[in-house]
mmCIF file of C-alpha atoms and ligand atoms in Angstrom:
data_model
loop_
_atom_site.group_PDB
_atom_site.id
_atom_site.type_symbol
_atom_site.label_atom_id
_atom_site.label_comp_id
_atom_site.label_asym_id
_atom_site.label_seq_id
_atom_site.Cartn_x
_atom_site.Cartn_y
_atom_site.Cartn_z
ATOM 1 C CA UNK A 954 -5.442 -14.952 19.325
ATOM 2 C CA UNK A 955 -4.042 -16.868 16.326
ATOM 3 C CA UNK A 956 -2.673 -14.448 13.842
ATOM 4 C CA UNK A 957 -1.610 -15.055 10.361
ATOM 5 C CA UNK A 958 0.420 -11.988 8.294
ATOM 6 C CA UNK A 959 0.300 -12.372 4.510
ATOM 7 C CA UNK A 960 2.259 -10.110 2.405
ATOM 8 C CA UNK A 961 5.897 -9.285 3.943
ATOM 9 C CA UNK A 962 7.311 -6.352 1.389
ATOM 10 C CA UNK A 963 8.363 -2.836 1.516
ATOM 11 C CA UNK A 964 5.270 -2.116 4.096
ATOM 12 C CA UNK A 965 4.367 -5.534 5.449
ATOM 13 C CA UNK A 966 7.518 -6.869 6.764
ATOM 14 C CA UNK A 967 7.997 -3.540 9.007
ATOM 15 C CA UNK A 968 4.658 -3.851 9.669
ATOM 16 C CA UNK A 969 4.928 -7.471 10.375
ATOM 17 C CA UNK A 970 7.926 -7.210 12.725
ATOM 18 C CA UNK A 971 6.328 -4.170 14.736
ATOM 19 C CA UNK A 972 3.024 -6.865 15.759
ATOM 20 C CA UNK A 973 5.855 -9.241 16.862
ATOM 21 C CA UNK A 974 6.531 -7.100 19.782
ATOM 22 C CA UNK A 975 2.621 -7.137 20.925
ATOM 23 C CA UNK A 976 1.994 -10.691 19.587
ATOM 24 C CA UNK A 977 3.160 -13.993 20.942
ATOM 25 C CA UNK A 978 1.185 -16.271 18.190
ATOM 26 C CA UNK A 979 2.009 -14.873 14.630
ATOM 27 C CA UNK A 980 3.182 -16.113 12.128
ATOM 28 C CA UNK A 981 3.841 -14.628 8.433
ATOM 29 C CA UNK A 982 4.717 -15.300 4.972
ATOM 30 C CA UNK A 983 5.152 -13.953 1.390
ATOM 31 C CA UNK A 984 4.212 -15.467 -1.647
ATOM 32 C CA UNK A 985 7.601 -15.204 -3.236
ATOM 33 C CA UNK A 986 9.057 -18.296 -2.437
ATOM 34 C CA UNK A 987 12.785 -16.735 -2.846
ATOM 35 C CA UNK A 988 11.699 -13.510 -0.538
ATOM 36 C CA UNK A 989 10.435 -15.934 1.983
ATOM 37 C CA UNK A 990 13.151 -17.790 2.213
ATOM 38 C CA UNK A 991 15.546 -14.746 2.520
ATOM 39 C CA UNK A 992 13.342 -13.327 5.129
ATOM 40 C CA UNK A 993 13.222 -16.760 7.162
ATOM 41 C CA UNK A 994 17.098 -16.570 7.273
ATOM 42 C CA UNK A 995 16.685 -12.875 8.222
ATOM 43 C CA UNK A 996 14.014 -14.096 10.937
ATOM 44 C CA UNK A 997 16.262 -16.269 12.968
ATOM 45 C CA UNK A 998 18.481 -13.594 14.187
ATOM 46 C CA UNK A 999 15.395 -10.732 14.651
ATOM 47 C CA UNK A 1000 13.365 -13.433 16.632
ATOM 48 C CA UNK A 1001 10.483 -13.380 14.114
ATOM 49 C CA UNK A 1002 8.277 -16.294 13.388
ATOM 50 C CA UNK A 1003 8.065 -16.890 9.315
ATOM 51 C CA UNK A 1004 6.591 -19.993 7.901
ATOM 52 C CA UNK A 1005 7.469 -21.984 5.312
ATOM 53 C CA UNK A 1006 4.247 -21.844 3.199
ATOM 54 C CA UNK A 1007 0.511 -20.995 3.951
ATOM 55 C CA UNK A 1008 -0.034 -24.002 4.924
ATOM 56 C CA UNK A 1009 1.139 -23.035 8.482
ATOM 57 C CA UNK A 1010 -1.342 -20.349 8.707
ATOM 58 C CA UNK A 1011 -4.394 -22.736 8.952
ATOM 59 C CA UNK A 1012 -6.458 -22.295 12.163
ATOM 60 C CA UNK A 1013 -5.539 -18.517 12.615
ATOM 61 C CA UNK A 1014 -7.975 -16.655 13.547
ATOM 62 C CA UNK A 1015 -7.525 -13.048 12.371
ATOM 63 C CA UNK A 1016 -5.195 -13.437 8.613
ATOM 64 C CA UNK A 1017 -4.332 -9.772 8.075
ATOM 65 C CA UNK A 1018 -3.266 -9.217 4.016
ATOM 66 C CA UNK A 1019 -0.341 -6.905 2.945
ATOM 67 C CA UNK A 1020 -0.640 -7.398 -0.894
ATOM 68 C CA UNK A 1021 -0.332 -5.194 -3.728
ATOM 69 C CA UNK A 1022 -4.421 -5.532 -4.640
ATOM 70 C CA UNK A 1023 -7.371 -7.345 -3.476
ATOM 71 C CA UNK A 1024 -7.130 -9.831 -6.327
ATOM 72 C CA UNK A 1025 -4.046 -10.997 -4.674
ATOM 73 C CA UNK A 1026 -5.979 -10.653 -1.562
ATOM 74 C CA UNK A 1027 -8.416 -13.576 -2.589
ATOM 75 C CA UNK A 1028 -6.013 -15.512 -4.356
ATOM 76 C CA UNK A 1029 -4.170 -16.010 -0.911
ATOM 77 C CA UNK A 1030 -7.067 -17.287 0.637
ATOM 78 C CA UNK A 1031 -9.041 -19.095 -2.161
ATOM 79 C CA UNK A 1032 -6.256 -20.724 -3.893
ATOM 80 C CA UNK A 1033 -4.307 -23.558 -3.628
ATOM 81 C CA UNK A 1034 -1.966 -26.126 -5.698
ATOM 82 C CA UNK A 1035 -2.112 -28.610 -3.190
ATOM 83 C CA UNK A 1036 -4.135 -28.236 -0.083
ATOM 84 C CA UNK A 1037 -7.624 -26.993 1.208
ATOM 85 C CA UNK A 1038 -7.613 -23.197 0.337
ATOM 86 C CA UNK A 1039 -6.638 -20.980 3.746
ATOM 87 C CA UNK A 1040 -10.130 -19.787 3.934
ATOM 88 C CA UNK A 1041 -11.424 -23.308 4.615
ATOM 89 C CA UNK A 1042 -9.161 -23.844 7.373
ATOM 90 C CA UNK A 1043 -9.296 -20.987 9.875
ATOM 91 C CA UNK A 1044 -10.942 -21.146 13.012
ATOM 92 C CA UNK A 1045 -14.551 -20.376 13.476
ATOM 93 C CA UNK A 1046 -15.666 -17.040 13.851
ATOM 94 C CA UNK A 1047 -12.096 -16.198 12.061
ATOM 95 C CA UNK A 1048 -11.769 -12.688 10.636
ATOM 96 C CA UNK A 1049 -9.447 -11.131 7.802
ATOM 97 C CA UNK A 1050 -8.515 -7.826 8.009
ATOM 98 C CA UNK A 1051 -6.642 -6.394 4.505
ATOM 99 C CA UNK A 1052 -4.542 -3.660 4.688
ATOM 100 C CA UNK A 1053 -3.608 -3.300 1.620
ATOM 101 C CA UNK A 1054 -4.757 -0.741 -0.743
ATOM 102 C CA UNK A 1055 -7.566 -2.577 -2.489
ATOM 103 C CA UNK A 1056 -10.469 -1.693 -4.662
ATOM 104 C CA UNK A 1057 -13.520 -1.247 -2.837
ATOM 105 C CA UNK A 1058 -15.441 -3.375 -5.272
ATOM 106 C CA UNK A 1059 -12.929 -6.345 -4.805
ATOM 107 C CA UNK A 1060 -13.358 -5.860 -0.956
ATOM 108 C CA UNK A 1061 -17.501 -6.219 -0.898
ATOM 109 C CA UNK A 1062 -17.027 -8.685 -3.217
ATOM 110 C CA UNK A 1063 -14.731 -10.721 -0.965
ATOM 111 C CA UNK A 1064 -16.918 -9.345 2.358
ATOM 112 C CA UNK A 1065 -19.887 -11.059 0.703
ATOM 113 C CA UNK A 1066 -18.290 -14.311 0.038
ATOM 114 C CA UNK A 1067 -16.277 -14.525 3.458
ATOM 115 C CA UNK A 1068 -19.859 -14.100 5.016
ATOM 116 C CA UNK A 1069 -20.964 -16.887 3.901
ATOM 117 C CA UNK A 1070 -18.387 -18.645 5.719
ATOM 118 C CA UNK A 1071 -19.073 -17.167 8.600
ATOM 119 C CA UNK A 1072 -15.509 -15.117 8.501
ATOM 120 C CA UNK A 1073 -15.908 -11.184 8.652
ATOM 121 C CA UNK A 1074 -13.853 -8.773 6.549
ATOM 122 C CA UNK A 1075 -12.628 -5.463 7.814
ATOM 123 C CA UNK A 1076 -10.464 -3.032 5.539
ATOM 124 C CA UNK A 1077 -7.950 -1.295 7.289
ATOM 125 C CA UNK A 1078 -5.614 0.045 4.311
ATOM 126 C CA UNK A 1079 -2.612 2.341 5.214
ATOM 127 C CA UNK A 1080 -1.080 5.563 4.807
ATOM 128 C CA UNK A 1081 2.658 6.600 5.343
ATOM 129 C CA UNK A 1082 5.300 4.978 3.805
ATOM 130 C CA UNK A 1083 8.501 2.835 4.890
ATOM 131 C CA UNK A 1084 9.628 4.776 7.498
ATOM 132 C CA UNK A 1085 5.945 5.030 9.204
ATOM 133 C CA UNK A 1086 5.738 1.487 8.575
ATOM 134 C CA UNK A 1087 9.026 1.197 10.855
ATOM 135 C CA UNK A 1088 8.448 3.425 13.232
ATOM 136 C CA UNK A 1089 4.676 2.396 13.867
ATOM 137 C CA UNK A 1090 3.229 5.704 12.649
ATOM 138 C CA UNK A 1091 0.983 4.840 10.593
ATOM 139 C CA UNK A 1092 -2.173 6.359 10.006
ATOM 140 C CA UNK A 1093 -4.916 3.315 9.408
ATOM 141 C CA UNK A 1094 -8.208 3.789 7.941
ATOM 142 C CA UNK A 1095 -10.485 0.897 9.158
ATOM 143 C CA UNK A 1096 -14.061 -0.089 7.872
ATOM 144 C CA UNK A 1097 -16.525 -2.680 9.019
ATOM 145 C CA UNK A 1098 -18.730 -2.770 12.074
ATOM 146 C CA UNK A 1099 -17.735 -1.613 15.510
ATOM 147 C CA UNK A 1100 -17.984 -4.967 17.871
ATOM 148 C CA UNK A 1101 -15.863 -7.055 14.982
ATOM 149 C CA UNK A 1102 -13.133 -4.039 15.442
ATOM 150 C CA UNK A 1103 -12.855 -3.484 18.926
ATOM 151 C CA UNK A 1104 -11.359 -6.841 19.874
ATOM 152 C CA UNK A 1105 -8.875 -6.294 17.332
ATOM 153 C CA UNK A 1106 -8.003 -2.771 17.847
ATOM 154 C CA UNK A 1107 -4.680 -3.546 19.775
ATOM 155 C CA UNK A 1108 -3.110 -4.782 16.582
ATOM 156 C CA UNK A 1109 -3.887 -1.777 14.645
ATOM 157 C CA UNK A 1110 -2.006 0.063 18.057
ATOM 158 C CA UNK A 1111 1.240 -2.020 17.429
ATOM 159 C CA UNK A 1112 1.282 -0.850 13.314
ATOM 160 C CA UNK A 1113 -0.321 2.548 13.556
ATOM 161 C CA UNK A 1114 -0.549 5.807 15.348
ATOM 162 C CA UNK A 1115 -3.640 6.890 13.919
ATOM 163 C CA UNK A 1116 -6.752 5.201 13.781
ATOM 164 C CA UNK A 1117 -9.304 6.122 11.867
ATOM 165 C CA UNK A 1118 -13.039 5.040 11.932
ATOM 166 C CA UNK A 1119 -14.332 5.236 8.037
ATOM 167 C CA UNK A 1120 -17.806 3.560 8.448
ATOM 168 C CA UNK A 1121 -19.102 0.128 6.486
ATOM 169 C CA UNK A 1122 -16.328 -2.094 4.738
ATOM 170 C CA UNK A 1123 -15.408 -0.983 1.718
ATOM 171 C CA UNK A 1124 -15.280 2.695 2.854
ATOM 172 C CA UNK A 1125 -11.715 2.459 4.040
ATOM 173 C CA UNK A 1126 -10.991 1.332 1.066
ATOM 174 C CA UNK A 1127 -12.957 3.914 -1.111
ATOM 175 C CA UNK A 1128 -11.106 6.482 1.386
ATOM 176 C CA UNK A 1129 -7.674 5.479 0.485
ATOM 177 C CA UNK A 1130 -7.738 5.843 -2.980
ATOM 178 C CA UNK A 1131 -8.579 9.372 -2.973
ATOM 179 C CA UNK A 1132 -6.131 9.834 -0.790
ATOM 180 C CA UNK A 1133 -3.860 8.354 -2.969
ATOM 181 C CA UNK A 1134 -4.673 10.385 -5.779
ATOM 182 C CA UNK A 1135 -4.552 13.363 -3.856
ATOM 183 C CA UNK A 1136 -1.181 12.256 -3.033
ATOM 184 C CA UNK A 1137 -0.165 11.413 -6.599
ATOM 185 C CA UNK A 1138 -1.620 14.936 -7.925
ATOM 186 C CA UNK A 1139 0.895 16.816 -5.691
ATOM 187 C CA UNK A 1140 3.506 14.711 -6.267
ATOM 188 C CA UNK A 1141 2.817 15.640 -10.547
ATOM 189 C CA UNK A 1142 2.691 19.117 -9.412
ATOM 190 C CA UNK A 1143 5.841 19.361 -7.388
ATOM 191 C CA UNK A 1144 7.924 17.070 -10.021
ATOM 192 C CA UNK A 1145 6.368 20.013 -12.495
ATOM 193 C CA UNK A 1146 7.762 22.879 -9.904
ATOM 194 C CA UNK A 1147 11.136 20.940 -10.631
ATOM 195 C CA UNK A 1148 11.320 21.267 -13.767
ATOM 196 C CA UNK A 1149 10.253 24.751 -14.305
ATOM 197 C CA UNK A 1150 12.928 25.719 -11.693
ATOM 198 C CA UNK A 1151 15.211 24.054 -13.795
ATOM 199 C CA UNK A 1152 14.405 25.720 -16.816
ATOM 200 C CA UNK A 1153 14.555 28.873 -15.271
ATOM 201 C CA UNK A 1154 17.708 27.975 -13.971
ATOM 202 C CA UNK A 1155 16.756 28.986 -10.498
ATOM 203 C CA UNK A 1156 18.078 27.103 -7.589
ATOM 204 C CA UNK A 1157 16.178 24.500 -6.652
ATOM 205 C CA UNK A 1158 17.318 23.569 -3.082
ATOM 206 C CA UNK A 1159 16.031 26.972 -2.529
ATOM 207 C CA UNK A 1160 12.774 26.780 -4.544
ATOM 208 C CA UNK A 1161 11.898 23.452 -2.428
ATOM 209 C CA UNK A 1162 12.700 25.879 0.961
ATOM 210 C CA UNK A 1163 10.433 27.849 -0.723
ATOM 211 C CA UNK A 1164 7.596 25.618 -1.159
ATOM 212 C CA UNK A 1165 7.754 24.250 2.183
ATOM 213 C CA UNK A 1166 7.690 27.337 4.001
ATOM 214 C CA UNK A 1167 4.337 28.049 1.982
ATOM 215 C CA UNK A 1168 1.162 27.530 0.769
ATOM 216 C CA UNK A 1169 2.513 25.062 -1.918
ATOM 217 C CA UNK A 1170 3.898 22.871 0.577
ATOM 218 C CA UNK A 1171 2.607 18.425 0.723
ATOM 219 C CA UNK A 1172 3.679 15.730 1.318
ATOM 220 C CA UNK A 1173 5.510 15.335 -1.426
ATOM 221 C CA UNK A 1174 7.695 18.599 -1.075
ATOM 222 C CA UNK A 1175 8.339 17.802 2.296
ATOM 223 C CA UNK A 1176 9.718 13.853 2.274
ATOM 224 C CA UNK A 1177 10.611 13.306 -1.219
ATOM 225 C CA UNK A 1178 11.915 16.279 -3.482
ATOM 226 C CA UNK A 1179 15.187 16.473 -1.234
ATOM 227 C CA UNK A 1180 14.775 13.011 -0.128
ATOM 228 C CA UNK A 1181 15.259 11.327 -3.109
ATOM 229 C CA UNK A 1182 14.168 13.302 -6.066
ATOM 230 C CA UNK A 1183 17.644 16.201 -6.601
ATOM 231 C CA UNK A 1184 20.353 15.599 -9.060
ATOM 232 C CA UNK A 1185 22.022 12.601 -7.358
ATOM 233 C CA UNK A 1186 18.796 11.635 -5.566
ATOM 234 C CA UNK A 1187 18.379 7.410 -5.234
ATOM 235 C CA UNK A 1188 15.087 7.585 -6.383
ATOM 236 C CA UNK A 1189 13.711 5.000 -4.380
ATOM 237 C CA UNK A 1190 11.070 6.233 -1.714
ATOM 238 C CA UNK A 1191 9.786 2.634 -1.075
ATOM 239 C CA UNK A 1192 6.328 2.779 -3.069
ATOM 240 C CA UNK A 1193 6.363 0.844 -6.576
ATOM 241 C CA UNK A 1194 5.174 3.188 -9.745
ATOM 242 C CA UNK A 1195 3.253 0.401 -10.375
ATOM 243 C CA UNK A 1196 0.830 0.700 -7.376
ATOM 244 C CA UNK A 1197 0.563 4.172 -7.600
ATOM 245 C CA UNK A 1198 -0.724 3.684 -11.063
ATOM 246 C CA UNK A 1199 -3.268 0.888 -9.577
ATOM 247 C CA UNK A 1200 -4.402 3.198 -7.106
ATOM 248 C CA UNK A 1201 -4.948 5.741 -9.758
ATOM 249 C CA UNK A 1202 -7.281 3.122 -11.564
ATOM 250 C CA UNK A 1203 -9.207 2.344 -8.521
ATOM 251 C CA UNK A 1204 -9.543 5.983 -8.000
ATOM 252 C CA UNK A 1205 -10.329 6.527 -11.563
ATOM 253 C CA UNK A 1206 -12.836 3.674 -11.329
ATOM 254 C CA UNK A 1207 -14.639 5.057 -8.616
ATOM 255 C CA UNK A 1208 -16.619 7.502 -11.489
ATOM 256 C CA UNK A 1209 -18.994 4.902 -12.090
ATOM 257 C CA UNK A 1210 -20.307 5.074 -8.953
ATOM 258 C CA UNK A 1211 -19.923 9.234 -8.680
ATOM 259 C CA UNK A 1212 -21.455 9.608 -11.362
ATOM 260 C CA UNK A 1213 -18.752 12.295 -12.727
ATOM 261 C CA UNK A 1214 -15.334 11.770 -14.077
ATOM 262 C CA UNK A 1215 -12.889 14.714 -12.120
ATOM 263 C CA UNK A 1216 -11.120 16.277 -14.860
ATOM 264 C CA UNK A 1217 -8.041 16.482 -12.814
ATOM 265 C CA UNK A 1218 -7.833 12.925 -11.725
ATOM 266 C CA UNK A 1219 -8.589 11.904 -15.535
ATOM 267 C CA UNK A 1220 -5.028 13.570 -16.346
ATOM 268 C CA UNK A 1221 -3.871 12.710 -13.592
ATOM 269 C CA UNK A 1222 -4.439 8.740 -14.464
ATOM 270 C CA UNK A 1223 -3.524 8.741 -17.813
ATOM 271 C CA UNK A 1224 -0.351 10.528 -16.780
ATOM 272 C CA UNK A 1225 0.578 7.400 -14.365
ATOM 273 C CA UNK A 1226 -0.589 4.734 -16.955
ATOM 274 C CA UNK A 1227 1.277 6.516 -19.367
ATOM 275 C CA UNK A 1228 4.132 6.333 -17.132
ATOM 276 C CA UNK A 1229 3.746 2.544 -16.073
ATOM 277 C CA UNK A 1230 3.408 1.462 -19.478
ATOM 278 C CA UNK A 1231 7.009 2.904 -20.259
ATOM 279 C CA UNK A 1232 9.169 2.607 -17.303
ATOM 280 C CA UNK A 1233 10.310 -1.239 -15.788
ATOM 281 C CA UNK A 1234 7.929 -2.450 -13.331
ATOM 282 C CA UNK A 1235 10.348 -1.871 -10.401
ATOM 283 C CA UNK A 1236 10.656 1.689 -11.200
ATOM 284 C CA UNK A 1237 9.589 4.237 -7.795
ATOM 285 C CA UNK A 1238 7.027 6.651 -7.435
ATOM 286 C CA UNK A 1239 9.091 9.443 -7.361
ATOM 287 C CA UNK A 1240 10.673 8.229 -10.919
ATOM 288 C CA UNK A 1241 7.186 9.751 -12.487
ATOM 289 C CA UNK A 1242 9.730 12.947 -12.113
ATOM 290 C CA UNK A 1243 12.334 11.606 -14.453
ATOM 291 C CA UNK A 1244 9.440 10.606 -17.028
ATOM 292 C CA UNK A 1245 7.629 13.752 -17.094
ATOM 293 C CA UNK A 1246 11.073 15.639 -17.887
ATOM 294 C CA UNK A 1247 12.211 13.165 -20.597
ATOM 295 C CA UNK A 1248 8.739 13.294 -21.873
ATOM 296 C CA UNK A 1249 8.608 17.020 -21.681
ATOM 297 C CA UNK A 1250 12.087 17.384 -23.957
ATOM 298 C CA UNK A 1251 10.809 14.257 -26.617
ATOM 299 C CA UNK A 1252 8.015 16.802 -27.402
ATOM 300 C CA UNK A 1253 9.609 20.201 -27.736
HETATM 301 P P1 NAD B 759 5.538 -4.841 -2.167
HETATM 302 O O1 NAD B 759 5.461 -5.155 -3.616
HETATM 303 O O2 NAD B 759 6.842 -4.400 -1.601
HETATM 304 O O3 NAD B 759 5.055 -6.111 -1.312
HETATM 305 C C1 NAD B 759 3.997 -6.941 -1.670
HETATM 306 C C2 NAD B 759 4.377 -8.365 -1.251
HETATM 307 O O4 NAD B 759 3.266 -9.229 -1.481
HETATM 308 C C3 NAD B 759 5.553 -8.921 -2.054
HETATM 309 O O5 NAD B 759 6.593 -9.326 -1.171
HETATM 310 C C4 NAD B 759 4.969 -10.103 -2.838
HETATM 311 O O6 NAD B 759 5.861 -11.192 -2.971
HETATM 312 C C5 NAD B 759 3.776 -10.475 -1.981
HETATM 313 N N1 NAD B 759 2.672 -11.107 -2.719
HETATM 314 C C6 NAD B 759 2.131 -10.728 -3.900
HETATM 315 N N2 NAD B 759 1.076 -11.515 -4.209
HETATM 316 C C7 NAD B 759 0.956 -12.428 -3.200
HETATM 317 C C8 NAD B 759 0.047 -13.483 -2.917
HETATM 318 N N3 NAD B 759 -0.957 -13.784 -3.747
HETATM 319 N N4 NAD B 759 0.217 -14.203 -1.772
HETATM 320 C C9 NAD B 759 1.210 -13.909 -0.910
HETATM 321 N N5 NAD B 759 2.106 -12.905 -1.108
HETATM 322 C C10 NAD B 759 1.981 -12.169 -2.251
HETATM 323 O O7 NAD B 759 4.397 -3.763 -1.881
HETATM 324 P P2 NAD B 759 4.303 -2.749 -0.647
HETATM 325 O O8 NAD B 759 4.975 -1.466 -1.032
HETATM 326 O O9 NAD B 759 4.655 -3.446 0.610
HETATM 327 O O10 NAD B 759 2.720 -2.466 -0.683
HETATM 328 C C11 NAD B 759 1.760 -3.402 -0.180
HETATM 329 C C12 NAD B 759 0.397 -2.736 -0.219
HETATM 330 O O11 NAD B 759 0.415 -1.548 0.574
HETATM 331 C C13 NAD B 759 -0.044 -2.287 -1.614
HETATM 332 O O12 NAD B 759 -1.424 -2.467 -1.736
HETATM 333 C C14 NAD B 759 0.333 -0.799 -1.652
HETATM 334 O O13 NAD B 759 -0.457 -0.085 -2.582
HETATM 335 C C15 NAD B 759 0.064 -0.412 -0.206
HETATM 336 N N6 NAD B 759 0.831 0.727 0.336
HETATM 337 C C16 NAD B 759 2.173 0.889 0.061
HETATM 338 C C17 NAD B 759 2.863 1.957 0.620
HETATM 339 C C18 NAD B 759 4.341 2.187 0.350
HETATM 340 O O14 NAD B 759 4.847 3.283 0.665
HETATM 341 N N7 NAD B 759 5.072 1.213 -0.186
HETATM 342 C C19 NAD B 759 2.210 2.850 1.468
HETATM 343 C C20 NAD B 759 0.853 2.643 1.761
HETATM 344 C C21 NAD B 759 0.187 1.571 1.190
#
């Protein structure tokens, strides 16, 4: 099997290098020219097989997409400066599998026009951050139909620990963003357990103890607070601000089809909009902490 990566950043690359060890015929690349290039210097000495553009992904026959959104998702296989677009030179009966968090729209959209092609789409978005991406713990969600997944199960093995079956494509998809709001809403309401501690000048090594030893214990609490989030903290977790927001939208998006707007989520996305729109785009996740504290004092 022919495989073609696309996407090599915080998640992909890890990702990327963890298939190498299953796969004898892949091949990736990132659509930063200058990452690319720093990552095929990288390659040679980790044994890793990066090309020099997407050119060298024609013929593959499963292209699997790491990239921040499913717009960039079609971009990489519909256009092109130069040559045929990708998706007019895989092999027949090729499939593309994008595990990036995309909207579910954009990924039925896409489905529909790979069809016609003859190429099959499966979503198969991720959950777990850098260090699951590393360690091949993943948890994968995966939509589509059951005899285009089997054959490719084994790759999901290599990335993930947990697989999980979410019905038609799209659903995966669908799945992930709530998820990922879910995720976002306890990361608001530890960042807000922060700063009440603070105010109340109670010790907040102790309050996060406290939290993960109960009830108001996530994900959150228990990887990122201490992590990277206490006086001192780096503040880098590996997950952009900027694609939590977009997974907010998607989330936030998904009312037209629910037929109800969840009044939580609608704070919860203007919060992280709010957010985006006023820190640098290379800002963290867990920097929404910092915001909502200098926030909080600009409006005392
Ligand atoms: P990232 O920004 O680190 O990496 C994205 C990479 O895609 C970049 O290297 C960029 O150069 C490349 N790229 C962008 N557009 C491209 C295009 N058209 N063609 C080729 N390459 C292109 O992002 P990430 O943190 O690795 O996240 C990737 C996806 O995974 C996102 O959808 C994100 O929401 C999701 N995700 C991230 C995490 C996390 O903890 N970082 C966890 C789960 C899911």
């Amino acid at each position: 099997m022919r495989i073609g990566f696309i996407g090599l950043g915080q998640m992909g690359f890890p990702m990327f290098g963890n298939l190498s060890k299953t796969q004898t015929n892949l091949a990736g690349f990132d659509g930063s020219p200058e990452h690319n290039e720093k990552l095929r210097q990288q390659a040679k000495h980790l044994k890793l097989n990066i090309a020099a553009s997407l050119h060298e992904l024609q013929g593959s026959d499963v292209i699997i997409t790491m990239l921040p959104h499913g717009k960039a998702v079609r971009s990489s296989l519909f256009d092109s400066a130069s040559n045929q677009p990708l998706v007019d030179t895989l092999a027949k009966n090729a499939m593309v599998v994008d595990m990036s968090s995309s909207s579910p729209l954009d990924t039925i959209a896409l489905a529909n026009d790979l069809k016609q092609r003859g190429i099959n789409l499966i979503d198969a978005p991720v959950s777990g951050s850098v260090p699951k991406a590393k360690a091949a713990t993943l948890s994968i969600m995966v939509g589509g139909d059951d005899d285009i997944i089997e054959p490719i199960k084994p790759l999901f093995q290599a990335m993930g620990s947990t697989i999980i079956r979410t019905g038609k494509t799209g659903s995966a998809h669908g799945m992930k963003a709530i998820n990922n709001y879910v995720y976002a809403a306890g990361l608001l309401a530890a960042s807000e357990a922060m700063l009440l501690g603070k105010a109340l000048d109670l010790n907040l090594d102790t309050l996060i103890d406290v939290l993960n030893a109960s009830s108001g214990r996530n994900v959150a609490t228990e990887t990122k607070l201490k992590q990277h989030m206490l006086e001192g903290g780096d503040f880098k977790a590996g997950f952009g601000l900027h694609l939590m927001a977009k997974d907010l939208n998607i989330a936030y998006g998904l009312n037209q089809h629910a037929g109800f707007v969840p009044p939580q989520l609608a704070l919860c996305h203007a919060l992280w909009q709010e957010a985006r729109q006023e820190l640098p785009p290379t800002s963290d996740n867990t920097e929404i902490y910092r915001f909502l504290e200098k926030k909080l004092h600009t409006t005392d």
